[in-house]
C-alpha atoms as a printed R data frame, in Angstrom:
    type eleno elety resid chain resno      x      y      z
1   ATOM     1    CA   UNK     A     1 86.815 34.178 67.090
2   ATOM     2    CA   UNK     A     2 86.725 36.828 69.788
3   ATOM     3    CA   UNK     A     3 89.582 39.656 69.828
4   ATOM     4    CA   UNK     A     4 90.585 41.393 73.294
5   ATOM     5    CA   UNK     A     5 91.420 44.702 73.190
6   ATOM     6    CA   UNK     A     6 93.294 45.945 76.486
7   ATOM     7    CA   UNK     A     7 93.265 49.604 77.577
8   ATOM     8    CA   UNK     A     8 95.633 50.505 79.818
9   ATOM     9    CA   UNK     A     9 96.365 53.983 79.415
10  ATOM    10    CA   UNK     A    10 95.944 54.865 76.055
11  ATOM    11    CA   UNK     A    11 95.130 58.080 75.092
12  ATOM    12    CA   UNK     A    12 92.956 59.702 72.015
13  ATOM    13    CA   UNK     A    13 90.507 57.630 69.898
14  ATOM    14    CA   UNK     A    14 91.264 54.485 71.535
15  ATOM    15    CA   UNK     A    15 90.856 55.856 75.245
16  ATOM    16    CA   UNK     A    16 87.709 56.646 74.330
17  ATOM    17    CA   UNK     A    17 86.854 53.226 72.334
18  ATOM    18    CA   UNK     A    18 87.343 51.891 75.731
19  ATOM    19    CA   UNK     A    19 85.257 54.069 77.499
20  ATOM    20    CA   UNK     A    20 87.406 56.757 78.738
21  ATOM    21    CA   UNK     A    21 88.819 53.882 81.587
22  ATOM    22    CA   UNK     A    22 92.561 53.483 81.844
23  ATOM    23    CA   UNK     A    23 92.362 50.059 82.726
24  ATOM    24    CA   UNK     A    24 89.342 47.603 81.076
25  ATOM    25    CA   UNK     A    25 89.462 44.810 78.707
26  ATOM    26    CA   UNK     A    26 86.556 44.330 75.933
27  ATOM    27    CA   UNK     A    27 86.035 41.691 73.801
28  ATOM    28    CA   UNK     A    28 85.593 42.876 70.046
29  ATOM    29    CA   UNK     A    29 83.834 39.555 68.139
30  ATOM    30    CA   UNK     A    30 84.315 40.111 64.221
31  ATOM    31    CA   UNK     A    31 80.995 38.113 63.833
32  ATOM    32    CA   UNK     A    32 78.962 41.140 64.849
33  ATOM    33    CA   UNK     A    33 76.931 42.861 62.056
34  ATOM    34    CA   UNK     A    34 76.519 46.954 62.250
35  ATOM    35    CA   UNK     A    35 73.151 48.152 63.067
36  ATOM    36    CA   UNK     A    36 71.189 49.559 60.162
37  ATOM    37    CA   UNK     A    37 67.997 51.425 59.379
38  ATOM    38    CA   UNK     A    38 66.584 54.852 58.188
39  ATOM    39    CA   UNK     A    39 64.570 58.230 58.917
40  ATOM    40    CA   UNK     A    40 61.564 57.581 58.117
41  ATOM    41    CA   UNK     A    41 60.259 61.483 58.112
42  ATOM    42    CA   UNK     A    42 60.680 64.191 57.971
43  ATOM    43    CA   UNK     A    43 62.793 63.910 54.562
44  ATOM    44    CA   UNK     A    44 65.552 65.650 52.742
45  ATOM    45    CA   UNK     A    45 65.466 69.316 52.475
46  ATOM    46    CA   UNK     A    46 62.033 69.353 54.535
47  ATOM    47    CA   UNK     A    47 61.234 72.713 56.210
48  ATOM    48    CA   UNK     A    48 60.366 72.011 59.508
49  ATOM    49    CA   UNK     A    49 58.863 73.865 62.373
50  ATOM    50    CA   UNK     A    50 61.452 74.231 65.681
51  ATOM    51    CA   UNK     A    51 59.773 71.376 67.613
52  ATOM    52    CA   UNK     A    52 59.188 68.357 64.922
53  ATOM    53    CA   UNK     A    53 58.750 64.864 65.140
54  ATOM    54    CA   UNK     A    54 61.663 62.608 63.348
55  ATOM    55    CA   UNK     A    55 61.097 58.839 63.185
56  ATOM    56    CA   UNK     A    56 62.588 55.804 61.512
57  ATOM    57    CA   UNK     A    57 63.556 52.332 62.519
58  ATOM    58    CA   UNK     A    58 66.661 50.508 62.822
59  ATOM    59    CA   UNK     A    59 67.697 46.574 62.909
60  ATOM    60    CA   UNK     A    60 70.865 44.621 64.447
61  ATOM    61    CA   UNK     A    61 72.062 40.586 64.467
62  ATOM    62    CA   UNK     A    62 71.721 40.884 68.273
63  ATOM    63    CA   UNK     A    63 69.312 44.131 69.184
64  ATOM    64    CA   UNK     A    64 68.872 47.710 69.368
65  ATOM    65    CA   UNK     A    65 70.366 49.691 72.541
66  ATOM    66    CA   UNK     A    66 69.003 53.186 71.525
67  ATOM    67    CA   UNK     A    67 68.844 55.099 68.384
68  ATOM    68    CA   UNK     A    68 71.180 58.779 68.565
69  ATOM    69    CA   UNK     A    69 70.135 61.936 67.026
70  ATOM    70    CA   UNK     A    70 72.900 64.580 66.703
71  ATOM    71    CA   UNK     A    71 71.569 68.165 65.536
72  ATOM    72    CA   UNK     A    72 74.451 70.165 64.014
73  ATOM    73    CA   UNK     A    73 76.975 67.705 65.621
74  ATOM    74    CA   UNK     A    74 75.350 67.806 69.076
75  ATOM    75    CA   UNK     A    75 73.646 64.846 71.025
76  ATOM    76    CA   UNK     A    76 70.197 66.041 70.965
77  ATOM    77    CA   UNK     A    77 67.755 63.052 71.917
78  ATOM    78    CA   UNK     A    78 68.507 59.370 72.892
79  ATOM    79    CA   UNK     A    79 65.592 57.172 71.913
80  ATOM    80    CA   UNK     A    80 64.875 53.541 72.655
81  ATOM    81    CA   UNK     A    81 62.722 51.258 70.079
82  ATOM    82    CA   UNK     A    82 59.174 52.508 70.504
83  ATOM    83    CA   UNK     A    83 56.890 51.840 67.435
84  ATOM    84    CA   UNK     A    84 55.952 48.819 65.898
85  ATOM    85    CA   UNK     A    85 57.221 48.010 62.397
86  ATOM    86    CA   UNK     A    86 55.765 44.919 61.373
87  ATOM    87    CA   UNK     A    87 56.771 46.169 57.500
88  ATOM    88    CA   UNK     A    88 60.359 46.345 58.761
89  ATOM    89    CA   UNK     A    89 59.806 42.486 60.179
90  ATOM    90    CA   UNK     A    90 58.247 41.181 56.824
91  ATOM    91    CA   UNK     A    91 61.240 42.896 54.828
92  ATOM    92    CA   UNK     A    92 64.243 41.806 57.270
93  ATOM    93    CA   UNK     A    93 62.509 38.521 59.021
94  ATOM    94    CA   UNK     A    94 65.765 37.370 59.637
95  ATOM    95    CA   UNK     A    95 66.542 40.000 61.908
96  ATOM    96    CA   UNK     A    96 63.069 40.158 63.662
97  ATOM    97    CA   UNK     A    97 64.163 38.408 66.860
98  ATOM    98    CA   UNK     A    98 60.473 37.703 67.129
99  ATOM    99    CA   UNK     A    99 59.505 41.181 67.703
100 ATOM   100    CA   UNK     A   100 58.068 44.123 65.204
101 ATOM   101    CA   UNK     A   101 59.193 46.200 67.365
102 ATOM   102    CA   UNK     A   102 61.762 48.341 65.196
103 ATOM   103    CA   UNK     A   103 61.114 51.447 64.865
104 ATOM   104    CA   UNK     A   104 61.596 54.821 66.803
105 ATOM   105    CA   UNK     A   105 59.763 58.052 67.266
106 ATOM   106    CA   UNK     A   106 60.777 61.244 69.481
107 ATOM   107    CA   UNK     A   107 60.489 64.821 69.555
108 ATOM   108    CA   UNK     A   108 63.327 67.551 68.005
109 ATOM   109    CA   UNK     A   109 63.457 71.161 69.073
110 ATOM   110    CA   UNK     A   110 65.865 73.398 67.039
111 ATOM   111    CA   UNK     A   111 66.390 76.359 69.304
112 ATOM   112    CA   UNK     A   112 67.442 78.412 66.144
113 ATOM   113    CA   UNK     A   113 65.902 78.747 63.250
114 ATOM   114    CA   UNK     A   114 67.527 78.083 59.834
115 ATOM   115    CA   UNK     A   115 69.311 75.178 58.440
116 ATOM   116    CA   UNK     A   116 70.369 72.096 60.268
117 ATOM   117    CA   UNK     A   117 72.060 69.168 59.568
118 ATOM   118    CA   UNK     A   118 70.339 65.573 61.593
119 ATOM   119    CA   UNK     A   119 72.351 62.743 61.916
120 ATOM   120    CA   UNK     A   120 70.817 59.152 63.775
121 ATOM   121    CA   UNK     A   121 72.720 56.633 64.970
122 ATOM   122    CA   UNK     A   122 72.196 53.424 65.600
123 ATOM   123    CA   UNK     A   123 74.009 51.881 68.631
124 ATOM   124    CA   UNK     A   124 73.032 47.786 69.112
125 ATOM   125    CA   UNK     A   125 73.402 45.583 72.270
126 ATOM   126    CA   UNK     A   126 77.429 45.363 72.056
127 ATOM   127    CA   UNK     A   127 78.206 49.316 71.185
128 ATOM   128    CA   UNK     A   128 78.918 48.642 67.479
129 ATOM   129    CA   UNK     A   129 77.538 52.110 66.004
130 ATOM   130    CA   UNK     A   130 76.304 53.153 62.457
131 ATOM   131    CA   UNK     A   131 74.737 56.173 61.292
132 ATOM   132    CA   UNK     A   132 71.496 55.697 59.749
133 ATOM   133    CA   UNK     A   133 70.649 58.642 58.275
134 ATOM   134    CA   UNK     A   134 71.433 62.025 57.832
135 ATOM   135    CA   UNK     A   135 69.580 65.313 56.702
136 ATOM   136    CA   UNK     A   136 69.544 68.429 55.510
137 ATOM   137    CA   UNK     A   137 66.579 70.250 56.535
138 ATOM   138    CA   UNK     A   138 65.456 73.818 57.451
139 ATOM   139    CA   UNK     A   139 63.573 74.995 60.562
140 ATOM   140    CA   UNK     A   140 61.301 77.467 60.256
141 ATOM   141    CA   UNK     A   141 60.067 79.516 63.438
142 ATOM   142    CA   UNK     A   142 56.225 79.746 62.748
């Protein structure tokens, strides 16, 4: 069962559910699991240098788009599926797709020292969204 959602000139939360268009139609199918994963490192409450390296993995029913990593509520890196996980495949074969690759890596720069809050997203082939993971951590300019 497929549901169509119509946009024609909506404003606020749906607007933007629709991609900011005034006029589009998308097709919202119930059957479509949420994305899911975690960050791998650095861990909660870490102290960090400015420029770190944060990597996880995340899983979908029908693919990964990109992973999301928001720094204090700010897009700060978009990262496609660039490791391989082949512990992620053994522990979730049934959403392998015949692949180990699962898991992401990338590079964070905190521009300001101090505390920070890191928030990924996973976003999979249809736009369904879930966050993944979130931390507290602390950069420290060494």
């Amino acid at each position: 069962m497929a549901i169509r959602l119509a946009c024609v000139g909506l404003a606020g939360a749906l607007a933007a559910a629709c991609g900011g268009r005034t006029k589009a139609e998308h097709v919202l199918d119930p059957a479509n699991e949420l994305p899911f994963g975690l960050i791998d490192t650095p861990t909660q409450g870490a102290q960090v240098p400015t420029q770190v390296m944060f990597a996880g993995w995340a899983l979908d029913d029908r693919g990964i788009r990109e992973v999301r990593l928001y720094v204090d509520a700010h897009i700060a890196e978009v990262v496609q599926l660039n490791t391989a996980r082949p512990d992620v495949s053994k522990a979730y074969p049934q959403y392998a797709r015949g692949t180990h690759l699962h898991g992401w890596t990338t590079s964070v720069v905190f521009y300001v020292p101090g505390p920070h809050t890191l928030i990924a997203q996973a976003v999979d082939t249809d736009g369904a969204t879930r966050d993944i993971g979130t931390l507290a951590i602390t950069s420290i300019d060494k």
